[in-house]
Coordinates of C-alpha atoms in Angstrom, one line a residue:
X808 CA 24.5 -18.3 29.2
X809 CA 28.0 -19.3 30.0
X810 CA 29.3 -15.8 30.2
X811 CA 28.1 -13.8 33.3
X812 CA 29.9 -10.5 32.4
X813 CA 27.2 -9.6 29.8
X814 CA 24.3 -9.9 32.4
X815 CA 23.4 -6.6 34.0
X816 CA 23.4 -6.6 37.8
X817 CA 19.9 -5.0 38.0
X818 CA 18.4 -8.2 36.7
X819 CA 19.7 -10.3 39.5
X820 CA 16.4 -10.3 41.4
X821 CA 16.8 -10.8 45.2
X822 CA 20.5 -11.7 45.2
X823 CA 21.4 -8.6 47.3
X824 CA 18.8 -9.8 49.9
X825 CA 20.5 -13.2 50.1
X826 CA 24.0 -11.8 50.2
X827 CA 25.1 -13.6 47.0
X828 CA 26.4 -11.8 43.9
X829 CA 24.4 -11.9 40.7
X830 CA 27.2 -14.0 39.2
X831 CA 26.9 -16.5 42.0
X832 CA 23.1 -16.6 41.6
X833 CA 23.4 -17.2 37.9
X834 CA 26.1 -19.9 38.5
X835 CA 23.9 -21.6 41.0
X836 CA 20.9 -21.5 38.6
X837 CA 23.0 -23.1 35.9
X838 CA 24.8 -25.6 38.1
X839 CA 22.0 -26.8 40.3
X840 CA 18.8 -26.4 38.3
X841 CA 19.8 -26.6 34.6
X842 CA 20.6 -30.4 34.6
X843 CA 17.3 -31.3 36.3
X844 CA 15.3 -28.9 34.1
X845 CA 17.0 -30.2 30.9
X846 CA 16.1 -33.8 31.8
X847 CA 12.5 -32.7 32.5
X848 CA 12.2 -30.8 29.2
X849 CA 13.7 -33.6 27.2
X850 CA 10.9 -35.8 28.4
X851 CA 8.4 -33.2 27.3
X852 CA 9.8 -32.9 23.8
X853 CA 10.3 -36.6 23.3
X854 CA 14.0 -36.6 23.4
X855 CA 14.7 -33.7 21.0
X856 CA 18.0 -32.5 22.7
X857 CA 18.3 -29.3 20.6
X858 CA 14.7 -28.2 21.3
X859 CA 15.1 -29.1 25.0
X860 CA 18.3 -26.9 25.2
X861 CA 16.5 -24.0 23.5
X862 CA 13.6 -24.3 26.0
X863 CA 15.9 -24.5 29.0
X864 CA 17.9 -21.5 27.7
X865 CA 14.7 -19.5 27.3
X866 CA 13.5 -20.6 30.8
X867 CA 16.8 -19.5 32.3
X868 CA 16.6 -16.1 30.7
X869 CA 13.0 -15.6 31.9
X870 CA 14.0 -16.7 35.4
X871 CA 16.9 -14.3 35.5
X872 CA 14.6 -11.4 34.5
X873 CA 11.6 -12.3 36.7
X874 CA 11.7 -11.9 40.5
X875 CA 8.9 -14.5 40.8
X876 CA 11.4 -17.2 39.9
X877 CA 12.9 -17.0 43.4
X878 CA 11.3 -17.9 46.6
X879 CA 11.2 -15.5 49.6
X880 CA 14.5 -16.9 50.9
X881 CA 16.2 -16.1 47.6
X882 CA 16.5 -19.6 46.3
X883 CA 15.4 -20.4 42.8
X884 CA 12.0 -22.0 42.6
X885 CA 12.2 -25.3 40.7
X886 CA 8.4 -25.4 40.4
X887 CA 8.4 -22.0 38.8
X888 CA 11.2 -23.1 36.4
X889 CA 9.4 -26.3 35.4
X890 CA 6.1 -24.5 34.9
X891 CA 7.7 -21.9 32.7
X892 CA 9.5 -24.5 30.7
X893 CA 6.3 -26.6 30.2
X894 CA 4.5 -23.4 29.0
X895 CA 7.3 -22.6 26.5
X896 CA 7.0 -26.1 25.1
X897 CA 3.2 -25.8 24.8
X898 CA 3.6 -22.4 23.1
X899 CA 6.1 -23.9 20.7
X900 CA 3.8 -26.8 19.8
X901 CA 0.8 -24.4 19.3
X902 CA 2.9 -22.1 17.1
X903 CA 4.1 -25.1 15.0
X904 CA 0.5 -26.3 14.6
X905 CA -0.7 -22.9 13.5
X906 CA 1.9 -22.8 10.7
X907 CA 1.3 -24.7 7.5
X908 CA 3.5 -27.8 7.1
X909 CA 6.9 -27.1 5.6
X910 CA 7.9 -29.0 2.6
X911 CA 11.4 -30.5 2.7
X912 CA 14.0 -28.7 0.6
X913 CA 14.4 -31.6 -1.7
X914 CA 10.7 -31.2 -2.9
X915 CA 10.9 -27.5 -3.6
X916 CA 11.9 -27.9 -7.3
X917 CA 9.1 -30.4 -7.8
X918 CA 6.6 -28.2 -6.1
X919 CA 7.7 -25.2 -8.1
X920 CA 7.5 -27.2 -11.3
X921 CA 4.0 -28.5 -10.5
X922 CA 2.9 -24.9 -9.8
X923 CA 4.3 -23.7 -13.1
X924 CA 2.7 -26.7 -14.9
X925 CA -0.7 -25.9 -13.3
X926 CA -0.4 -22.2 -14.2
X927 CA 0.6 -23.1 -17.8
X928 CA -2.4 -25.5 -18.1
X929 CA -4.8 -22.9 -16.7
X930 CA -3.3 -20.3 -19.1
X931 CA -3.7 -22.8 -22.0
X932 CA -7.3 -23.5 -21.1
X933 CA -8.2 -19.8 -20.9
X934 CA -6.5 -19.1 -24.2
X935 CA -8.1 -22.0 -25.9
X936 CA -11.5 -20.9 -24.7
X937 CA -10.9 -17.4 -26.0
X938 CA -9.7 -18.7 -29.3
X939 CA -12.9 -20.8 -29.6
X940 CA -14.9 -17.5 -29.4
X941 CA -13.1 -16.0 -32.5
X942 CA -14.5 -16.1 -36.0
X943 CA -13.4 -19.2 -37.9
X944 CA -11.1 -17.3 -40.3
X945 CA -9.1 -15.8 -37.4
X946 CA -9.3 -19.0 -35.3
X947 CA -7.9 -21.3 -38.0
X948 CA -4.9 -19.0 -38.7
X949 CA -3.9 -19.0 -35.0
X950 CA -4.3 -22.8 -34.8
X951 CA -2.0 -23.2 -37.8
X952 CA 0.6 -20.7 -36.8
X953 CA 0.8 -21.3 -33.0
X954 CA -0.6 -24.8 -32.3
X955 CA 0.5 -26.6 -35.5
X956 CA 3.7 -24.4 -35.5
X957 CA 3.6 -23.8 -39.2
X958 CA 5.5 -21.0 -41.0
X959 CA 3.5 -18.3 -42.7
X960 CA 4.1 -20.0 -46.1
X961 CA 3.0 -23.4 -44.7
X962 CA -0.1 -22.0 -43.1
X963 CA -0.9 -20.2 -46.4
X964 CA -0.7 -23.5 -48.3
X965 CA -2.8 -25.4 -45.8
X966 CA -5.5 -22.7 -45.6
X967 CA -5.3 -22.0 -49.4
X968 CA -4.8 -18.3 -49.0
X969 CA -2.0 -15.9 -49.9
X970 CA 0.9 -15.5 -47.3
X971 CA 0.0 -11.8 -46.9
X972 CA -3.6 -12.8 -45.9
X973 CA -2.1 -15.2 -43.2
X974 CA 0.0 -12.3 -41.8
X975 CA -2.9 -9.9 -41.6
X976 CA -5.3 -12.5 -40.2
X977 CA -2.7 -13.4 -37.6
X978 CA -2.4 -9.7 -36.6
X979 CA -6.2 -9.2 -36.3
X980 CA -6.6 -12.6 -34.7
X981 CA -4.1 -11.8 -31.9
X982 CA -5.7 -8.4 -31.3
X983 CA -9.2 -10.1 -31.1
X984 CA -7.7 -12.7 -28.8
X985 CA -6.4 -10.1 -26.4
X986 CA -9.9 -8.5 -26.4
X987 CA -11.6 -11.9 -25.8
X988 CA -9.2 -12.6 -22.9
X989 CA -9.8 -9.2 -21.4
X990 CA -13.6 -9.8 -21.6
X991 CA -13.1 -13.1 -19.7
X992 CA -11.1 -11.2 -17.0
X993 CA -8.0 -13.2 -17.8
X994 CA -4.7 -12.3 -16.2
X995 CA -1.6 -14.3 -17.0
X996 CA -0.3 -16.2 -14.0
X997 CA 3.3 -15.1 -14.6
X998 CA 2.2 -11.4 -14.3
X999 CA 1.1 -11.7 -10.6

């Protein structure tokens, strides 16, 4: 609030009654009360200078806008200023307590990776449970192709069936797997 030209005259409260201009009233508020109020608020916020300055700034704005901030003789009420500042600090503390704790920026990639890992494990568990519900001939082909990462030819050799049979069983197994997952109410986590 260093610039007084942007402050409308109608907010000056009782300055006309005391004979001082709004600019002089604001300058007095800043010069006389700000240092004392800043020291008081710094004690309330345990030395956090930036927080204290924010609180004092908000207190000054409220004082400027509120006629109750001045006594009948037109002087600023230091008691009013201190009370409002204390209430602002209390409101800030309550607001911070109501919010969940913020994780430091350095942890964000690790938190995101953990969430992805958890979602992947949940997806994997749901898919494995649905595969277990399939008939053995469809289940074994999916295990060979997707979990053992075999080619169609390799799976055909392990299962002792023609490659065409592996292809058709894979097609029907995937379709049955989708149906089994739908029955379980499964929704992939990356589709939220």
